[in-house]
Amino acid sequence: GTVPAASASSERKEIIVARKTGGGRQSKMSFKFDEVLSSFSTQEDVFQNTLAPLVPQVLAGYEATAFAYGQTGTGKTYTMEGHAGVEEDRGLMPRAAAAVLDALAKGKYTYHHISVSYLEIYNEELTDLLAPVQNQPKLDLLEAGGSRGVCCVGLSEIAVSSLDDIIRLVCAAQERRRVAETRINARSSRSHCIFTMKVLCRRMCPGGEHETVGKLHLVDLAGSECAKKAAYAAGEEPQASPLAAPRPAQAGGALQDLDRERKNINQSLLTLRRVIAALREKTGRVPYRDSKLTRLLQSALGGSCKTVVIATISPALAVVEETISTLTYAEQAAGIQNRPMACSSLRLQGASGILMDGFSMGDMTPGAMGEWSADLEMKLSYLSQEVEEAQAQLALKRFELQEVTERAESAERSLEEKQQEVEKAKEELETEQADKARILAGASALAAELAAAARPLVAAREELVAGLAKLGQTDAAAAEANIAALVKSQQTALQEELDEARASL
């Protein structure tokens, strides 16, 4: 009985939203995006159009972030996590993990190490979903320095080696995540969650090993809620989901808990929208620090990450305003320009050292020694910075050389294959020409044989024609004699009858 207000076209990559304006009239709004997935799209379609292009980037040392944004009940958690027990229903987390593991298993890398972490932001409080409940670490957000953004100090990172390990950790985190029932969603997420996969891998290159450290962040945001639509009326009591983590007892009951959660969720999402608007309009101050969510997403929004925003909407007319709001902010986020940077280094083979000329410290005074020490420290600092910069440039050049070498080898293999194809074509052409020559020789011999066989036949035909002609002349003379004799006998008979007639007269 729900009236639809939004329609999606995957072919045109467009979403059209219609809403009533009064007087039986409608107004339509059109939104265009890089990709549009409809209700007919599968989980595999979502992965191929969002995270599949980012997996090679993570292995190359980049940070990538994908976050699902939209109203509560529109399928954000299903998109990110899905149902681990059914392969077709698996979300982006297990599919991205499987893609990374498959790429690492191809033998291109000499060493790799994968670790995962799972962070929950509930009422602006940080929780480690992979740490034991009874032994929760104290978590805090600190600036990592440089262009590395913000890191969560104390968050556990668990090493994994297979897809089953990752699925097991995701399922354990799902059971602990805080969810509750609202009027419009029977299993509403009451917190934001960030799943991070850190991938370190090495591969051989000329002169040493090229090491990269990439990260993939998958953010499942709690859905925005309208208090009038989602809140329970007086006297109604919400029911916690049987899979939800136990809710801490607070004065005022469950309704007050839901109201507090709703306010914190909407406040953090409002801050996220303000950050997106500030980045889009390029204003002076971007309010990253106004919420812990936006601090953690600082690299993903206007930073050094490669970012994918997945906007989930409901086609129902009852929530058309929330749908338009979601699409508007997703459209604004599409205009943000990030500056991705790879984290890579070159591990050189062997050891290197700095040779210095010999000198004597016996005649140096303490003051001179202090000044010399300070100068040496400055020189060492400068040289260390120069070495670090040179190593970074060398690693980049090595990586570029490796790519050029791989392309050259691929081109050589392609050239060899084409040469083999040309040689094979030449052999086939020579064989075809030899067959053609044999056929022409056989045809000439057959023509000669036919000509030799035709000569006796021509002579026989001429004899036959001559015989027929001679036979025809003899028969004609005999027929003429017969006709003359018959005419003569007829004349004689008529003369006799005439004579008899005269005699009788």
XYZ file of C-alpha atoms in Angstrom:
505
model
C 0.000 0.000 0.000
C 3.051 2.312 -0.063
C 2.968 5.065 -2.693
C 6.290 5.225 -4.594
C 7.865 8.648 -5.108
C 11.361 7.782 -6.420
C 12.404 5.832 -9.499
C 15.906 4.756 -10.517
C 17.432 4.171 -13.953
C 20.717 2.248 -14.012
C 21.105 2.904 -17.730
C 20.745 6.690 -17.503
C 22.429 6.768 -14.049
C 19.611 8.948 -12.822
C 17.116 9.077 -9.947
C 13.853 10.970 -10.340
C 11.901 11.988 -7.243
C 8.312 13.229 -7.427
C 6.482 14.959 -4.603
C 3.069 16.514 -4.226
C 2.851 20.318 -4.223
C -0.866 20.736 -3.565
C -3.861 21.021 -5.814
C -3.215 17.544 -7.222
C 0.001 18.704 -8.860
C 3.477 17.171 -8.678
C 7.005 18.458 -8.994
C 9.877 16.266 -10.119
C 13.561 16.477 -9.260
C 16.354 14.690 -11.119
C 19.663 13.564 -9.593
C 22.562 12.117 -11.578
C 25.458 10.105 -10.136
C 28.444 8.077 -11.292
C 26.434 4.874 -10.850
C 22.814 4.137 -9.954
C 21.688 0.750 -8.639
C 18.006 -0.155 -8.581
C 15.983 -2.700 -6.627
C 16.952 -5.283 -9.255
C 20.679 -4.910 -8.508
C 22.453 -7.649 -6.545
C 25.095 -7.451 -3.852
C 27.667 -8.415 -6.489
C 26.521 -5.460 -8.640
C 27.025 -3.127 -5.678
C 30.539 -4.459 -5.097
C 31.580 -4.281 -8.752
C 30.400 -0.667 -9.047
C 31.892 0.592 -5.757
C 34.786 -1.310 -4.168
C 36.086 -3.580 -6.928
C 38.064 -0.725 -8.606
C 39.543 0.263 -5.208
C 41.027 -3.142 -4.287
C 44.103 -2.748 -6.592
C 44.552 0.768 -5.207
C 44.681 -0.554 -1.635
C 47.333 -3.091 -2.668
C 49.282 -0.219 -4.248
C 49.472 1.553 -0.859
C 46.501 3.917 -0.998
C 43.811 4.418 1.632
C 40.267 3.871 0.406
C 36.995 4.608 2.194
C 33.422 3.637 1.391
C 30.570 4.749 3.569
C 26.834 4.147 3.342
C 24.685 7.196 4.023
C 20.905 7.450 4.166
C 17.740 7.339 6.187
C 17.173 4.580 8.728
C 15.774 1.375 7.270
C 17.103 1.871 3.709
C 19.628 -0.997 3.757
C 22.964 0.535 4.781
C 23.962 -2.305 7.120
C 22.776 -4.903 4.604
C 24.897 -3.219 1.932
C 27.992 -3.190 4.141
C 27.675 -6.498 6.005
C 24.847 -8.479 4.373
C 24.201 -12.022 5.526
C 27.480 -13.878 5.932
C 25.809 -17.292 5.827
C 24.447 -16.832 2.290
C 27.066 -16.172 -0.370
C 24.713 -14.201 -2.659
C 23.710 -11.937 0.252
C 27.226 -11.121 1.484
C 27.903 -7.412 1.741
C 30.852 -5.242 0.849
C 32.965 -6.289 3.848
C 33.307 -10.012 3.021
C 33.401 -9.377 -0.720
C 36.182 -6.789 -0.457
C 38.119 -9.078 1.888
C 37.758 -11.973 -0.567
C 38.959 -9.771 -3.456
C 42.045 -8.677 -1.483
C 42.899 -12.249 -0.486
C 42.451 -13.486 -4.064
C 44.773 -10.768 -5.376
C 47.438 -11.606 -2.766
C 47.201 -15.330 -3.570
C 48.276 -14.872 -7.210
C 51.973 -15.117 -6.307
C 52.878 -11.566 -7.266
C 53.904 -10.665 -3.718
C 56.737 -12.135 -1.665
C 55.147 -11.250 1.679
C 51.824 -9.931 2.927
C 50.114 -9.304 6.245
C 46.454 -8.397 6.853
C 44.915 -7.060 10.044
C 41.387 -5.810 10.752
C 39.782 -3.537 13.326
C 36.148 -2.648 14.077
C 35.264 0.623 15.820
C 31.835 1.721 17.084
C 30.801 5.306 17.837
C 27.811 5.246 20.192
C 26.608 8.518 21.731
C 30.037 10.040 20.936
C 31.760 7.235 22.850
C 34.277 4.895 21.202
C 34.017 1.108 21.548
C 36.302 -1.629 20.222
C 33.942 -4.296 18.840
C 36.774 -6.847 18.496
C 38.092 -6.506 22.061
C 36.619 -8.571 24.928
C 33.640 -6.920 26.612
C 35.184 -7.271 30.063
C 38.531 -5.860 28.916
C 37.660 -2.806 26.815
C 40.701 -0.578 26.103
C 40.547 3.179 26.561
C 40.247 4.687 23.121
C 41.160 8.198 22.071
C 41.538 10.113 18.815
C 44.904 11.717 18.046
C 46.378 13.456 15.054
C 48.739 11.046 13.288
C 50.798 13.867 11.831
C 51.570 14.832 8.268
C 48.894 13.718 5.842
C 47.955 10.572 7.750
C 44.880 12.146 9.328
C 43.447 10.972 12.655
C 44.123 7.614 14.298
C 42.333 5.832 17.148
C 44.855 5.072 19.886
C 44.245 1.772 21.676
C 42.091 0.181 18.968
C 42.975 -3.480 18.561
C 44.147 -4.846 15.206
C 43.648 -8.578 14.735
C 45.722 -10.450 12.175
C 43.742 -12.575 9.716
C 44.784 -15.017 7.033
C 41.542 -16.224 5.463
C 38.037 -15.103 4.571
C 36.600 -17.323 7.308
C 38.629 -15.398 9.893
C 37.194 -12.099 8.677
C 33.604 -13.377 8.486
C 33.896 -14.761 12.011
C 35.091 -11.387 13.348
C 32.376 -9.481 11.456
C 29.662 -11.792 12.837
C 31.011 -11.361 16.377
C 30.968 -7.574 15.945
C 27.416 -7.669 14.567
C 26.212 -9.410 17.711
C 27.745 -6.696 19.893
C 26.674 -3.678 17.892
C 23.893 -1.648 19.484
C 20.572 -1.952 17.642
C 16.965 -1.318 18.683
C 13.451 -1.289 17.289
C 11.846 1.955 16.165
C 8.493 2.624 14.561
C 9.962 2.532 11.049
C 12.774 -0.020 11.468
C 12.610 -3.254 13.455
C 16.411 -3.453 13.661
C 17.769 0.071 13.648
C 21.496 0.629 14.134
C 22.036 3.032 17.018
C 25.706 3.699 16.313
C 28.213 4.383 13.565
C 30.682 1.594 12.791
C 34.009 1.678 10.949
C 35.555 -1.571 9.708
C 39.211 -1.199 8.686
C 41.382 -3.666 6.803
C 45.118 -2.907 6.796
C 47.154 -4.637 4.083
C 50.964 -4.724 4.053
C 52.552 -6.411 1.059
C 55.952 -6.645 -0.573
C 57.075 -7.600 -4.033
C 60.457 -7.844 -5.658
C 61.784 -5.019 -7.785
C 65.218 -4.184 -9.210
C 67.534 -3.451 -6.289
C 65.303 -4.656 -3.449
C 61.697 -5.020 -2.331
C 58.860 -2.555 -2.877
C 56.695 -2.393 0.285
C 53.224 -0.839 0.398
C 50.777 -0.334 3.259
C 47.173 0.230 2.205
C 43.986 0.576 4.213
C 40.357 -0.027 3.356
C 37.787 1.664 5.614
C 34.127 0.601 5.364
C 31.815 2.924 7.289
C 28.263 1.911 8.197
C 26.563 5.093 9.380
C 23.514 5.057 11.598
C 20.478 6.288 9.706
C 19.050 9.748 10.100
C 15.690 9.752 11.873
C 12.717 12.078 12.009
C 11.516 12.191 15.623
C 7.847 12.459 14.592
C 8.040 9.331 12.429
C 10.492 7.152 14.362
C 9.711 7.990 17.994
C 7.153 6.025 19.986
C 4.132 7.786 21.372
C 3.485 8.086 25.084
C 2.620 4.697 26.550
C 4.388 2.743 23.777
C 7.491 0.770 24.686
C 10.166 -0.174 22.135
C 11.487 -3.720 22.012
C 15.196 -4.341 21.808
C 16.322 -6.655 19.052
C 17.219 -10.161 20.267
C 20.620 -9.756 18.579
C 21.320 -6.336 20.095
C 24.009 -5.726 22.654
C 22.598 -5.219 26.151
C 21.536 -1.609 26.627
C 22.973 0.083 29.723
C 20.396 0.869 32.377
C 19.592 4.559 32.538
C 17.046 6.595 34.413
C 13.975 7.405 32.347
C 13.685 4.044 30.564
C 14.144 2.906 27.016
C 12.290 5.850 25.449
C 14.803 8.288 26.895
C 17.640 6.081 25.629
C 16.207 6.092 22.113
C 15.680 9.844 22.216
C 19.271 10.434 23.341
C 20.593 8.092 20.672
C 18.500 9.812 18.012
C 19.801 13.235 18.989
C 23.432 12.080 18.915
C 22.981 10.313 15.565
C 21.294 13.298 13.936
C 23.857 15.692 15.416
C 26.825 13.737 14.040
C 25.135 13.394 10.649
C 24.364 17.123 10.663
C 28.050 17.797 11.318
C 28.916 15.477 8.440
C 26.609 17.457 6.163
C 28.197 20.720 7.311
C 31.651 19.298 6.538
C 30.489 18.253 3.059
C 28.933 21.682 2.451
C 32.088 23.487 3.656
C 34.320 21.385 1.402
C 31.987 21.887 -1.543
C 31.765 25.659 -1.033
C 35.493 25.864 -0.106
C 34.900 27.987 2.963
C 37.702 28.845 5.357
C 36.837 26.496 8.242
C 35.798 22.872 7.887
C 34.174 21.631 11.157
C 35.947 18.263 11.346
C 36.393 18.543 15.132
C 32.702 19.053 15.896
C 32.127 15.274 16.114
C 34.214 12.150 16.428
C 32.694 10.747 13.248
C 33.884 13.649 11.094
C 37.316 13.581 12.758
C 37.711 9.947 11.756
C 36.421 10.666 8.230
C 38.752 13.658 7.776
C 41.034 11.773 5.366
C 38.039 10.424 3.449
C 36.500 13.884 2.961
C 38.935 16.271 1.354
C 42.000 14.310 2.496
C 44.315 11.659 1.078
C 41.788 8.801 0.645
C 40.049 7.447 -2.402
C 36.408 7.668 -1.309
C 33.118 6.135 -2.430
C 29.815 7.435 -1.050
C 26.904 4.989 -1.225
C 23.575 6.780 -0.740
C 20.679 4.481 0.160
C 17.099 5.690 -0.218
C 13.521 4.491 0.124
C 11.133 5.022 -2.811
C 8.174 5.606 -0.460
C 6.252 8.887 -0.685
C 6.009 9.022 3.114
C 9.760 9.717 3.402
C 10.234 11.766 0.242
C 11.774 14.711 2.116
C 14.447 12.441 3.681
C 15.092 10.934 0.240
C 15.642 14.370 -1.332
C 17.918 15.377 1.552
C 20.024 12.224 1.155
C 20.363 12.654 -2.605
C 21.200 16.345 -2.264
C 24.065 15.731 0.149
C 25.314 12.783 -1.905
C 25.355 15.050 -4.950
C 27.329 17.642 -2.981
C 29.806 15.017 -1.778
C 30.460 14.029 -5.395
C 32.015 17.452 -5.971
C 34.678 17.110 -3.253
C 38.231 16.745 -4.562
C 40.574 14.496 -2.554
C 44.347 14.230 -2.940
C 45.174 10.517 -2.690
C 48.683 9.600 -1.583
C 50.229 6.125 -1.530
C 52.199 4.794 1.420
C 55.156 2.879 -0.011
C 58.859 2.383 0.593
C 61.828 0.634 -0.962
C 63.701 -1.981 1.051
C 67.240 -1.986 -0.357
C 69.331 -5.125 -0.457
C 72.509 -5.182 1.641
C 73.761 -2.446 3.988
C 75.034 1.061 3.319
C 77.098 3.400 5.436
C 78.539 6.920 5.494
C 82.332 7.183 5.412
C 83.929 10.110 7.267
C 87.559 11.361 7.237
C 89.581 10.559 10.380
C 90.218 13.325 12.919
C 91.548 13.723 16.456
C 89.372 14.963 19.322
C 92.251 15.218 21.789
C 92.975 18.950 21.218
C 89.264 20.065 21.162
C 87.963 22.222 24.024
C 84.532 21.483 25.539
C 83.091 24.598 23.869
C 84.482 23.642 20.492
C 83.290 20.102 20.972
C 79.754 21.346 21.786
C 79.735 23.554 18.713
C 81.046 20.714 16.578
C 78.406 18.401 18.028
C 75.637 20.887 17.251
C 76.915 21.332 13.698
C 77.169 17.587 13.261
C 73.635 17.116 14.541
C 72.313 19.680 12.067
C 74.218 18.041 9.231
C 72.967 14.623 10.280
C 69.393 15.880 10.436
C 69.748 17.430 6.978
C 71.342 14.318 5.533
C 68.709 12.089 7.114
C 65.978 14.204 5.538
C 67.781 14.103 2.213
C 68.181 10.318 2.456
C 64.496 9.929 3.301
C 63.486 12.119 0.376
C 65.893 10.290 -1.938
C 64.536 6.924 -0.803
C 60.984 8.102 -1.426
C 61.895 9.323 -4.903
C 63.882 6.171 -5.561
C 60.969 4.011 -4.466
C 58.700 5.944 -6.803
C 61.168 5.579 -9.686
C 61.619 1.891 -8.929
C 57.886 1.401 -8.938
C 57.527 3.296 -12.214
C 60.419 1.285 -13.688
C 58.757 -1.923 -12.550
C 55.514 -0.909 -14.225
C 57.359 0.036 -17.440
C 59.285 -3.261 -17.318
C 56.071 -5.218 -16.844
C 54.432 -3.378 -19.728
C 57.510 -4.007 -21.907
C 57.502 -7.696 -21.022
C 53.803 -7.851 -21.756
C 54.412 -6.108 -25.104
C 57.230 -8.548 -25.922
C 54.980 -11.490 -25.137
C 52.284 -9.995 -27.333
C 54.832 -9.420 -30.124
C 56.017 -13.014 -29.900
C 52.440 -14.232 -30.062
C 51.803 -12.045 -33.125
C 54.986 -13.279 -34.775
C 53.916 -16.859 -34.163
C 50.540 -16.049 -35.662
C 52.258 -14.479 -38.727
C 54.516 -17.536 -39.173
C 51.526 -19.810 -38.892
C 49.655 -17.703 -41.458
C 52.663 -17.874 -43.808
C 52.786 -21.658 -43.512
C 49.066 -21.882 -44.178
C 49.455 -19.573 -47.203
C 52.352 -21.632 -48.611
C 50.364 -24.828 -48.110
C 47.371 -23.228 -49.833
C 49.526 -22.095 -52.787
C 51.038 -25.592 -53.152
C 47.553 -27.108 -53.133
C 46.457 -24.564 -55.724
C 49.416 -25.444 -57.991
C 48.617 -29.144 -57.694
C 44.994 -28.480 -58.548
C 45.971 -26.411 -61.629
C 48.349 -29.140 -62.843
C 45.657 -31.790 -62.394
C 43.157 -29.626 -64.242
C 45.552 -29.172 -67.203
C 46.183 -32.927 -67.409
C 42.474 -33.630 -67.238
C 41.815 -31.121 -70.039
C 44.423 -32.807 -72.246
C 42.895 -36.222 -71.579
C 39.447 -34.895 -72.391
C 40.719 -33.362 -75.648
C 42.377 -36.665 -76.649
C 39.200 -38.569 -75.827
C 37.065 -36.088 -77.778
C 38.913 -36.469 -81.099
C 37.665 -40.079 -81.834
C 34.189 -39.009 -80.849
C 34.251 -36.126 -83.332
C 35.391 -38.462 -86.124
C 32.674 -40.973 -85.304
C 30.087 -38.206 -85.277
C 31.171 -37.031 -88.736
C 30.942 -40.573 -90.084
C 27.522 -40.940 -88.539
C 26.313 -37.704 -90.084
C 27.657 -38.745 -93.481
C 25.972 -42.122 -93.221
C 22.712 -40.554 -92.224
C 22.930 -38.170 -95.135
C 23.606 -41.001 -97.615
C 20.805 -43.104 -96.192
C 18.471 -40.163 -96.558
C 19.189 -39.761 -100.331
C 18.471 -43.500 -101.055
C 15.182 -43.444 -99.204
C 14.086 -40.284 -101.026
C 14.677 -41.830 -104.476
C 12.743 -44.984 -103.565
C 9.842 -42.946 -102.233
C 9.743 -40.830 -105.428
C 9.629 -43.986 -107.583
C 6.823 -45.399 -105.463
C 4.865 -42.163 -105.732
C 5.334 -42.043 -109.554
C 4.144 -45.639 -109.902
C 1.117 -44.937 -107.710
C 0.218 -41.814 -109.712
C 0.567 -43.740 -112.937
C -1.714 -46.559 -111.714
C -4.297 -44.040 -110.589
C -4.208 -42.327 -113.978
C -4.677 -45.712 -115.719
C -7.677 -46.592 -113.530
C -9.331 -43.231 -114.208
C -8.767 -43.599 -117.959
C -10.406 -47.001 -117.933
C -13.413 -45.680 -116.037
C -13.643 -42.804 -118.491
C -13.538 -45.145 -121.450
C -16.306 -47.309 -119.996
C -18.416 -44.267 -119.399
C -18.015 -43.117 -123.003
C -18.853 -46.611 -124.298
C -22.016 -46.711 -122.293
C -23.095 -43.349 -123.645
